[in-house]
PDB file of C-alpha atoms in Angstrom:
ATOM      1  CA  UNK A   1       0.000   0.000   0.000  1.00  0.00           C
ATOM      2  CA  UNK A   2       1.043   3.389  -0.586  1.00  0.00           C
ATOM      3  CA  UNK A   3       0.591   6.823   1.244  1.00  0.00           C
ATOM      4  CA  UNK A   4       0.068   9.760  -0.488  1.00  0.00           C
ATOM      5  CA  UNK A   5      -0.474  13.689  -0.077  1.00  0.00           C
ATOM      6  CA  UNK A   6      -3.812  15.293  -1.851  1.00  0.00           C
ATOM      7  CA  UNK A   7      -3.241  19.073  -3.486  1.00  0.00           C
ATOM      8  CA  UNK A   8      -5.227  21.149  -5.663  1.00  0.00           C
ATOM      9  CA  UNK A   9      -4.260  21.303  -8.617  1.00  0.00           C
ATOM     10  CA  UNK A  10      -3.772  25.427  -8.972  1.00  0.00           C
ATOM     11  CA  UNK A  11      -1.519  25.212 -12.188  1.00  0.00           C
ATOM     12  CA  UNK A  12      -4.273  24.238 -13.697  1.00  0.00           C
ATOM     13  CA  UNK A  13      -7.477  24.842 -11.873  1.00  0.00           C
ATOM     14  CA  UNK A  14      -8.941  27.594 -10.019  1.00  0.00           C
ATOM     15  CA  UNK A  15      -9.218  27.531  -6.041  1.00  0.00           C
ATOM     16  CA  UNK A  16     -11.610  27.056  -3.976  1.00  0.00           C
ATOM     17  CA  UNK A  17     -12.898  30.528  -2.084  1.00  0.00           C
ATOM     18  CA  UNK A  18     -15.220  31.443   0.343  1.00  0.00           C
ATOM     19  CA  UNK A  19     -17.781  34.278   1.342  1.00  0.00           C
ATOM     20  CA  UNK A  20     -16.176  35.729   4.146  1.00  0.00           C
ATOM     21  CA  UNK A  21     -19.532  37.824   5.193  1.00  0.00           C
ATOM     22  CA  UNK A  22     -21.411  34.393   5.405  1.00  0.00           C
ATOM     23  CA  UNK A  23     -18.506  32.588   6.670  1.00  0.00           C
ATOM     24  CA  UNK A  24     -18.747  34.980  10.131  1.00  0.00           C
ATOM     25  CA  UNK A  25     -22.639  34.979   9.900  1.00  0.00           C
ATOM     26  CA  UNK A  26     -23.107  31.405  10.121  1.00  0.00           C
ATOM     27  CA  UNK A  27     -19.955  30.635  12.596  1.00  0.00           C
ATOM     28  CA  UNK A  28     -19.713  34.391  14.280  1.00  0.00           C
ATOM     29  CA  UNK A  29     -16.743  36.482  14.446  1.00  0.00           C
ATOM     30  CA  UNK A  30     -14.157  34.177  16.460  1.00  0.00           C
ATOM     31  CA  UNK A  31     -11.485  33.631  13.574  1.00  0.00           C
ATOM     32  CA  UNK A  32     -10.503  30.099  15.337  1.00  0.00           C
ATOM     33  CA  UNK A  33     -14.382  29.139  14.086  1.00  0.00           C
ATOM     34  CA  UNK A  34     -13.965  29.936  10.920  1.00  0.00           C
ATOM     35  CA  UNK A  35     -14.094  26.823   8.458  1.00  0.00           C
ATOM     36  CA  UNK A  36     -12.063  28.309   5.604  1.00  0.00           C
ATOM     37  CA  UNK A  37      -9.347  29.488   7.907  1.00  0.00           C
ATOM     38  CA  UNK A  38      -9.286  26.946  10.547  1.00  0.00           C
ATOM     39  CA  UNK A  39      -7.611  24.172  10.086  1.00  0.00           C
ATOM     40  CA  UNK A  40      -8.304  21.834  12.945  1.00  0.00           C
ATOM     41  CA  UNK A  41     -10.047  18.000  12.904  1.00  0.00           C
ATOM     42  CA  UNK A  42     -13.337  19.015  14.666  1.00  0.00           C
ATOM     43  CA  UNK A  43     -16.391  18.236  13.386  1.00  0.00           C
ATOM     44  CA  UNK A  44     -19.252  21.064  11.787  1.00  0.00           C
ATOM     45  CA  UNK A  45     -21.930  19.346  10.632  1.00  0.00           C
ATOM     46  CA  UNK A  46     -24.069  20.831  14.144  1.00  0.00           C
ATOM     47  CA  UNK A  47     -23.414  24.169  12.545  1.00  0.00           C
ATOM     48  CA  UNK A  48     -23.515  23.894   9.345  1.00  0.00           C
ATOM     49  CA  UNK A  49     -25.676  25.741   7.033  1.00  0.00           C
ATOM     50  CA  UNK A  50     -25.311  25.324   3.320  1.00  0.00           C
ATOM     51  CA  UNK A  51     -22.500  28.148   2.158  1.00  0.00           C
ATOM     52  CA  UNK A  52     -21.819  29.621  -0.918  1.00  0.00           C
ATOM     53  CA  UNK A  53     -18.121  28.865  -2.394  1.00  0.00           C
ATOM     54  CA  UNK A  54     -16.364  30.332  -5.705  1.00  0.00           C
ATOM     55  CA  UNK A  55     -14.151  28.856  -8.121  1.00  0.00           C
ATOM     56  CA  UNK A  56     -13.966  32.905  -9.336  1.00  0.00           C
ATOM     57  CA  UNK A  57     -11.078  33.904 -11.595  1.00  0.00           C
ATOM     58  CA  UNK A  58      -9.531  35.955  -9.034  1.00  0.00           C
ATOM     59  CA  UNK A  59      -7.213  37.573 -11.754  1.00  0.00           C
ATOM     60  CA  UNK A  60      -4.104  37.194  -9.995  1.00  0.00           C
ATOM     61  CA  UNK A  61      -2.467  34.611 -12.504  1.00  0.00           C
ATOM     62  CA  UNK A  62      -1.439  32.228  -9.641  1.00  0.00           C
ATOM     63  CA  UNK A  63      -4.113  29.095 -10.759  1.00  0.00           C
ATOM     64  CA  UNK A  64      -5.081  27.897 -13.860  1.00  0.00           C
ATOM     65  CA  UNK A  65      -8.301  28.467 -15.495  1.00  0.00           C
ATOM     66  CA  UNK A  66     -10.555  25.311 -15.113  1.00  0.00           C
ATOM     67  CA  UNK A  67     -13.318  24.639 -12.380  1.00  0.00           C
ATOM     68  CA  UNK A  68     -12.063  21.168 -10.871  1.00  0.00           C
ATOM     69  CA  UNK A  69     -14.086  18.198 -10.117  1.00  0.00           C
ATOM     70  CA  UNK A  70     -12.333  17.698  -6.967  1.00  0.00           C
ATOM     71  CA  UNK A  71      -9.995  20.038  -4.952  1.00  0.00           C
ATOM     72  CA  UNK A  72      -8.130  20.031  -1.745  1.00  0.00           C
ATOM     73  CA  UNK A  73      -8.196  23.318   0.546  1.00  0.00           C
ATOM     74  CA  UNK A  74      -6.654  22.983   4.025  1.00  0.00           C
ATOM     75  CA  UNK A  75      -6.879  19.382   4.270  1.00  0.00           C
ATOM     76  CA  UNK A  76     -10.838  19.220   3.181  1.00  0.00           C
ATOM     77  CA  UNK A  77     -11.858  17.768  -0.312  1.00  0.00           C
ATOM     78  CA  UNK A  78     -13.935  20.080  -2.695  1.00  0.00           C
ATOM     79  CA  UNK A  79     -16.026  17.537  -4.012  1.00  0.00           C
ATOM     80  CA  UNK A  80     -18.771  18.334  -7.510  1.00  0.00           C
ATOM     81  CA  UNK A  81     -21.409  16.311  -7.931  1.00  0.00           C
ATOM     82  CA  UNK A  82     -20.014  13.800  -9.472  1.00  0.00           C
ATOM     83  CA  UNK A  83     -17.012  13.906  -6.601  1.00  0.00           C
ATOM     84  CA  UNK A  84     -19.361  13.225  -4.605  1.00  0.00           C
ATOM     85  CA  UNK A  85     -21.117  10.297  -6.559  1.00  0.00           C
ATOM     86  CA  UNK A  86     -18.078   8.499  -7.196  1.00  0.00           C
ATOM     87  CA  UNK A  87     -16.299   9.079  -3.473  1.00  0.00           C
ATOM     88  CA  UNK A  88     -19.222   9.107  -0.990  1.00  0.00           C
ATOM     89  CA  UNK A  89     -19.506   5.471  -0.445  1.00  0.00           C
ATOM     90  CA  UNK A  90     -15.303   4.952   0.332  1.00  0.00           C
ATOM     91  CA  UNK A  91     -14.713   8.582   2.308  1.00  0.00           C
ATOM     92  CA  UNK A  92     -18.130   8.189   4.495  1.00  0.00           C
ATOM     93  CA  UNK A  93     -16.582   6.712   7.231  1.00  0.00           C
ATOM     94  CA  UNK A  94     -13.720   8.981   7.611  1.00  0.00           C
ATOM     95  CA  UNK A  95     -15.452  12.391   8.115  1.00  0.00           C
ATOM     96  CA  UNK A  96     -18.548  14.700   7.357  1.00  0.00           C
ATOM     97  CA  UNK A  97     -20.251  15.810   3.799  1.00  0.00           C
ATOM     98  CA  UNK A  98     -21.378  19.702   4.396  1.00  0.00           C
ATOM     99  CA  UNK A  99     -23.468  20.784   1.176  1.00  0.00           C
ATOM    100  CA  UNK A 100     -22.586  23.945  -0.187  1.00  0.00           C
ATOM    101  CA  UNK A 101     -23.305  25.699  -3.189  1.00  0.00           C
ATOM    102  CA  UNK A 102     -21.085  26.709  -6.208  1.00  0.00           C
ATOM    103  CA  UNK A 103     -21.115  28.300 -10.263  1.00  0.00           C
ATOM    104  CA  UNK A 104     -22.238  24.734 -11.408  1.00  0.00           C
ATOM    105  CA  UNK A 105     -25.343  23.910  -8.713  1.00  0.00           C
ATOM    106  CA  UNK A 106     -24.901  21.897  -5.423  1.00  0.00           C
ATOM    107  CA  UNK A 107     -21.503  20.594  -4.076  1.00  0.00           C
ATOM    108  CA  UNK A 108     -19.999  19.173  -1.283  1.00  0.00           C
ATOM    109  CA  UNK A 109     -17.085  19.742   1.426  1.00  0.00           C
ATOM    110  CA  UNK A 110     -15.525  16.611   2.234  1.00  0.00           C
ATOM    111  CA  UNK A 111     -14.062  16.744   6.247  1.00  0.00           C
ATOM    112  CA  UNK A 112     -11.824  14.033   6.784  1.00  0.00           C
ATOM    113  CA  UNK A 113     -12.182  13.646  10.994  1.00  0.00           C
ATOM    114  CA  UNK A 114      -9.950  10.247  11.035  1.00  0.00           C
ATOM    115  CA  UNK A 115      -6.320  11.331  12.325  1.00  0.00           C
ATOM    116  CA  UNK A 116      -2.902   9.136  12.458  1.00  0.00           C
ATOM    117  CA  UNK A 117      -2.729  10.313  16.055  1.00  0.00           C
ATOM    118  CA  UNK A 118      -6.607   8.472  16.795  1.00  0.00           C
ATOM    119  CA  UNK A 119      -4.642   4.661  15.905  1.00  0.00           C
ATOM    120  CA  UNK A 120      -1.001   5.223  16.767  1.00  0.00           C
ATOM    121  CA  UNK A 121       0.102   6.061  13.406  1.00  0.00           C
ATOM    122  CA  UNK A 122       2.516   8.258  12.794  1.00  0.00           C
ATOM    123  CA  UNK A 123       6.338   7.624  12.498  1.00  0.00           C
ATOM    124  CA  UNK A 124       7.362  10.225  14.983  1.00  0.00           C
ATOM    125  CA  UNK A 125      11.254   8.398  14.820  1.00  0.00           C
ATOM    126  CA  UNK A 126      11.019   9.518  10.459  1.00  0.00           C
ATOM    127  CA  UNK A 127       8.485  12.854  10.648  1.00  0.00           C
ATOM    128  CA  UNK A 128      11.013  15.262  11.457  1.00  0.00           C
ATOM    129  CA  UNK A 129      10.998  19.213  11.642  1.00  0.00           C
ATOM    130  CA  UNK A 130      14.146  21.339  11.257  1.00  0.00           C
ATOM    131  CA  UNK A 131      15.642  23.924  13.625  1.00  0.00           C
ATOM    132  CA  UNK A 132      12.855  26.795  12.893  1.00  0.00           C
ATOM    133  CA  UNK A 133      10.290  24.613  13.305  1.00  0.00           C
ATOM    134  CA  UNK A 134       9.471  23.660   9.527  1.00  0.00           C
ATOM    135  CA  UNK A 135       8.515  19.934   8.463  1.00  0.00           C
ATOM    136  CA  UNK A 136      11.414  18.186   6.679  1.00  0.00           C
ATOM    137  CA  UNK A 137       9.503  15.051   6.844  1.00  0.00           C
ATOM    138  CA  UNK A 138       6.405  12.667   7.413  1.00  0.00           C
ATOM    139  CA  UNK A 139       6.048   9.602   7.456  1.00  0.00           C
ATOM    140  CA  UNK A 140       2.729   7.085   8.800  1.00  0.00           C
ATOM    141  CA  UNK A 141       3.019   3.462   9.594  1.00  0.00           C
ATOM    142  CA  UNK A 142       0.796   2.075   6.517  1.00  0.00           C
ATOM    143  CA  UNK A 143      -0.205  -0.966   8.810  1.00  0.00           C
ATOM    144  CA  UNK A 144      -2.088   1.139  11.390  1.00  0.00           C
ATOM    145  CA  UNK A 145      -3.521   3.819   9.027  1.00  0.00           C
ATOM    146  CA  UNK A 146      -4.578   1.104   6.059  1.00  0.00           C
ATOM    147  CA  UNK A 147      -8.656   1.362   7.126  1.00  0.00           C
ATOM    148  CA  UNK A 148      -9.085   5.153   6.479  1.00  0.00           C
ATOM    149  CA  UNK A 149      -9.533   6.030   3.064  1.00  0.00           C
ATOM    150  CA  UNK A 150      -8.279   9.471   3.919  1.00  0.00           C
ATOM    151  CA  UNK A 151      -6.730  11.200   7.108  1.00  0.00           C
ATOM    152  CA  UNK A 152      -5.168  13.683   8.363  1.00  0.00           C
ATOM    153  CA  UNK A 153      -2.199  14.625  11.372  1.00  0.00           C
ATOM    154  CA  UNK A 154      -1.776  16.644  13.940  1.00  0.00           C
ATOM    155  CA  UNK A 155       2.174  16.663  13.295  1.00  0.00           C
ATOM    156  CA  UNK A 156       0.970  19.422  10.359  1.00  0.00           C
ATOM    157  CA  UNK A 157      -1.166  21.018  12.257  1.00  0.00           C
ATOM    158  CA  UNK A 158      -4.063  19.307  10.241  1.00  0.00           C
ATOM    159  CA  UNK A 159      -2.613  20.966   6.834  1.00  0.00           C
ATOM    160  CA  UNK A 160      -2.981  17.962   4.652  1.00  0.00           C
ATOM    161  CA  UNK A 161      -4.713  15.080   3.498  1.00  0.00           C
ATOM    162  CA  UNK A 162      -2.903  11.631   3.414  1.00  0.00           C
ATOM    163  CA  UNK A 163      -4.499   8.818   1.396  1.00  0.00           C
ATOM    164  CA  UNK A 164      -3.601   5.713   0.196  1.00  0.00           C
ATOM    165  CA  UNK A 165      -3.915   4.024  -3.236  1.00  0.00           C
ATOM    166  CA  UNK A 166      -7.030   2.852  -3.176  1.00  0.00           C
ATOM    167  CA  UNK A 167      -8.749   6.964  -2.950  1.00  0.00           C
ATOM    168  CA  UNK A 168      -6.051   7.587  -5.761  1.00  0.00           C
ATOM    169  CA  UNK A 169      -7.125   4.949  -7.575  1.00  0.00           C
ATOM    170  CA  UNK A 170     -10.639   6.075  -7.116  1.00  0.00           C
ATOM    171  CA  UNK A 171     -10.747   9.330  -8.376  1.00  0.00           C
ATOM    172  CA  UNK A 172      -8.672   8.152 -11.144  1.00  0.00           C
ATOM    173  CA  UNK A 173     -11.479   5.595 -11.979  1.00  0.00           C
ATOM    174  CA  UNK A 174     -14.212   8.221 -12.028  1.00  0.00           C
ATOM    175  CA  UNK A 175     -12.136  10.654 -14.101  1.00  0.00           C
ATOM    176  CA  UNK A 176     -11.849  13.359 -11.713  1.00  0.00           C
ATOM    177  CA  UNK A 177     -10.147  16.141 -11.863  1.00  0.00           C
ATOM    178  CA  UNK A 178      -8.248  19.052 -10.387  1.00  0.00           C
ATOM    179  CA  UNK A 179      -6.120  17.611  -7.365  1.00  0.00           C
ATOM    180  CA  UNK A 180      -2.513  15.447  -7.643  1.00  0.00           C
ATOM    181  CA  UNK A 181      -0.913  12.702  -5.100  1.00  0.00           C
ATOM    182  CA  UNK A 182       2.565  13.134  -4.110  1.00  0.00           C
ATOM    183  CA  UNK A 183       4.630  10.408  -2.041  1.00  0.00           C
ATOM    184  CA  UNK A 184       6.553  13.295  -0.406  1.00  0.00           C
ATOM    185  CA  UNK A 185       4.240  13.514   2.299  1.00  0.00           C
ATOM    186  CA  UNK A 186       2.527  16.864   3.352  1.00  0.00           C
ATOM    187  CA  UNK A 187       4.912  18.689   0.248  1.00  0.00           C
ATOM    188  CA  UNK A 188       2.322  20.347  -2.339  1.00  0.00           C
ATOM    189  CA  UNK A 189       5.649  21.552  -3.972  1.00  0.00           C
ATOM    190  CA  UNK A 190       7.475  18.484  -5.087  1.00  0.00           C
ATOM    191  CA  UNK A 191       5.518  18.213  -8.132  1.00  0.00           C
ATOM    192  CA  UNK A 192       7.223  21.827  -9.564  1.00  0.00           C
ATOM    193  CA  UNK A 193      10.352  20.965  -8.294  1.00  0.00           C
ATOM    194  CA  UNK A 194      10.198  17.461 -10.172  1.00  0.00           C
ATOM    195  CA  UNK A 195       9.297  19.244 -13.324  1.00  0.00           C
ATOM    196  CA  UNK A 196      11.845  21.965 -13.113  1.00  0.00           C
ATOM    197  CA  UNK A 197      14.575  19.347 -12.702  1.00  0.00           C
ATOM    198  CA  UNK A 198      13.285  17.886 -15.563  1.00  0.00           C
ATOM    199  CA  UNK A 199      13.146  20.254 -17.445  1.00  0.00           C
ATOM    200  CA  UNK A 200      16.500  22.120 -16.504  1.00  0.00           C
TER     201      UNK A 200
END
């Protein structure tokens, strides 16, 4: 089995934003409540009301031009309709579907709530952070973490989503599009630096 890292795919597609009037009308003013900028495991389905998200061309040149079908935004999947379809059935046990709106109808947030911490799985001999503090490594033991289709760690302070083959495989299989997998766990940036070797 292999681990992997889930990114949006901003070369490419647009991102994922968020109303930030609604955001602090539906969760209130504390900025630690806030979905879009919060990144911690806790559940919101209590609070949840149906928000309004934007795949708007923001004009700023730093994502691509394409709505995705999928998309990863601190460590929650974007998930379209057909996401959704095609992923409900293998993420349900590993978090909470909150129904939001988009430019293309009804949607889904995908909040992965299963952590390496909950089963004893991360590596904390091989997930390493240098002197200032920044991570230089992750790694999970694939043994304890093989039942969740996705997860996520405190060691990144919740940052990313880690997934193995099979959810790779999956969205693969259904043709969906607009995140990548990288091996270098918790690195959205190994993908340009691959290319630029390559292409250097």
């Amino acid at each position: 089995m292999g681990l992997y890292s889930v990114h949006a795919d901003t070369k490419h597609y647009r991102s994922l934003s968020f109303d930030r009037n609604q955001s602090r009308e539906v969760f209130g003013e504390n900025i630690e409540n806030q979905f879009d900028v919060n990144f911690e495991a806790k559940p919101y389905s209590k609070l949840w009301k149906s928000m309004d998200v934007s795949f708007a061309n923001d004009g700023s040149g730093l994502s691509g031009n394409l709505i995705p079908d999928i998309s990863e935004h601190n460590g929650r999947l974007f998930l379209s309709q057909k996401a959704y379809d095609a992923l409900k059935n293998l993420l349900a046990q590993d978090g909470e579907f909150l129904p939001i709106r988009y430019e293309q109808g009804s949607a889904f947030l995908f909040n992965p709530l299963s952590l390496a911490e909950n089963v004893n799985g991360l590596d904390a001999e091989l997930s390493i952070r240098n002197e200032w503090g920044d991570i230089e490594n992750m790694a999970f033991y694939e043994e304890r973490v093989k039942d969740f289709s996705i997860f996520r760690s405190a060691f990144d302070n919740y940052r990313s989503a880690f997934c193995s083959d099979i959810l790779k495989n999956a969205i693969a299989s259904a043709g969906l599009k607009g995140v990548f997998f990288t091996s270098d766990l918790g690195n959205p940036y190994t993908l340009d630096l691959t290319n630029n070797l390559q292409n250097s």
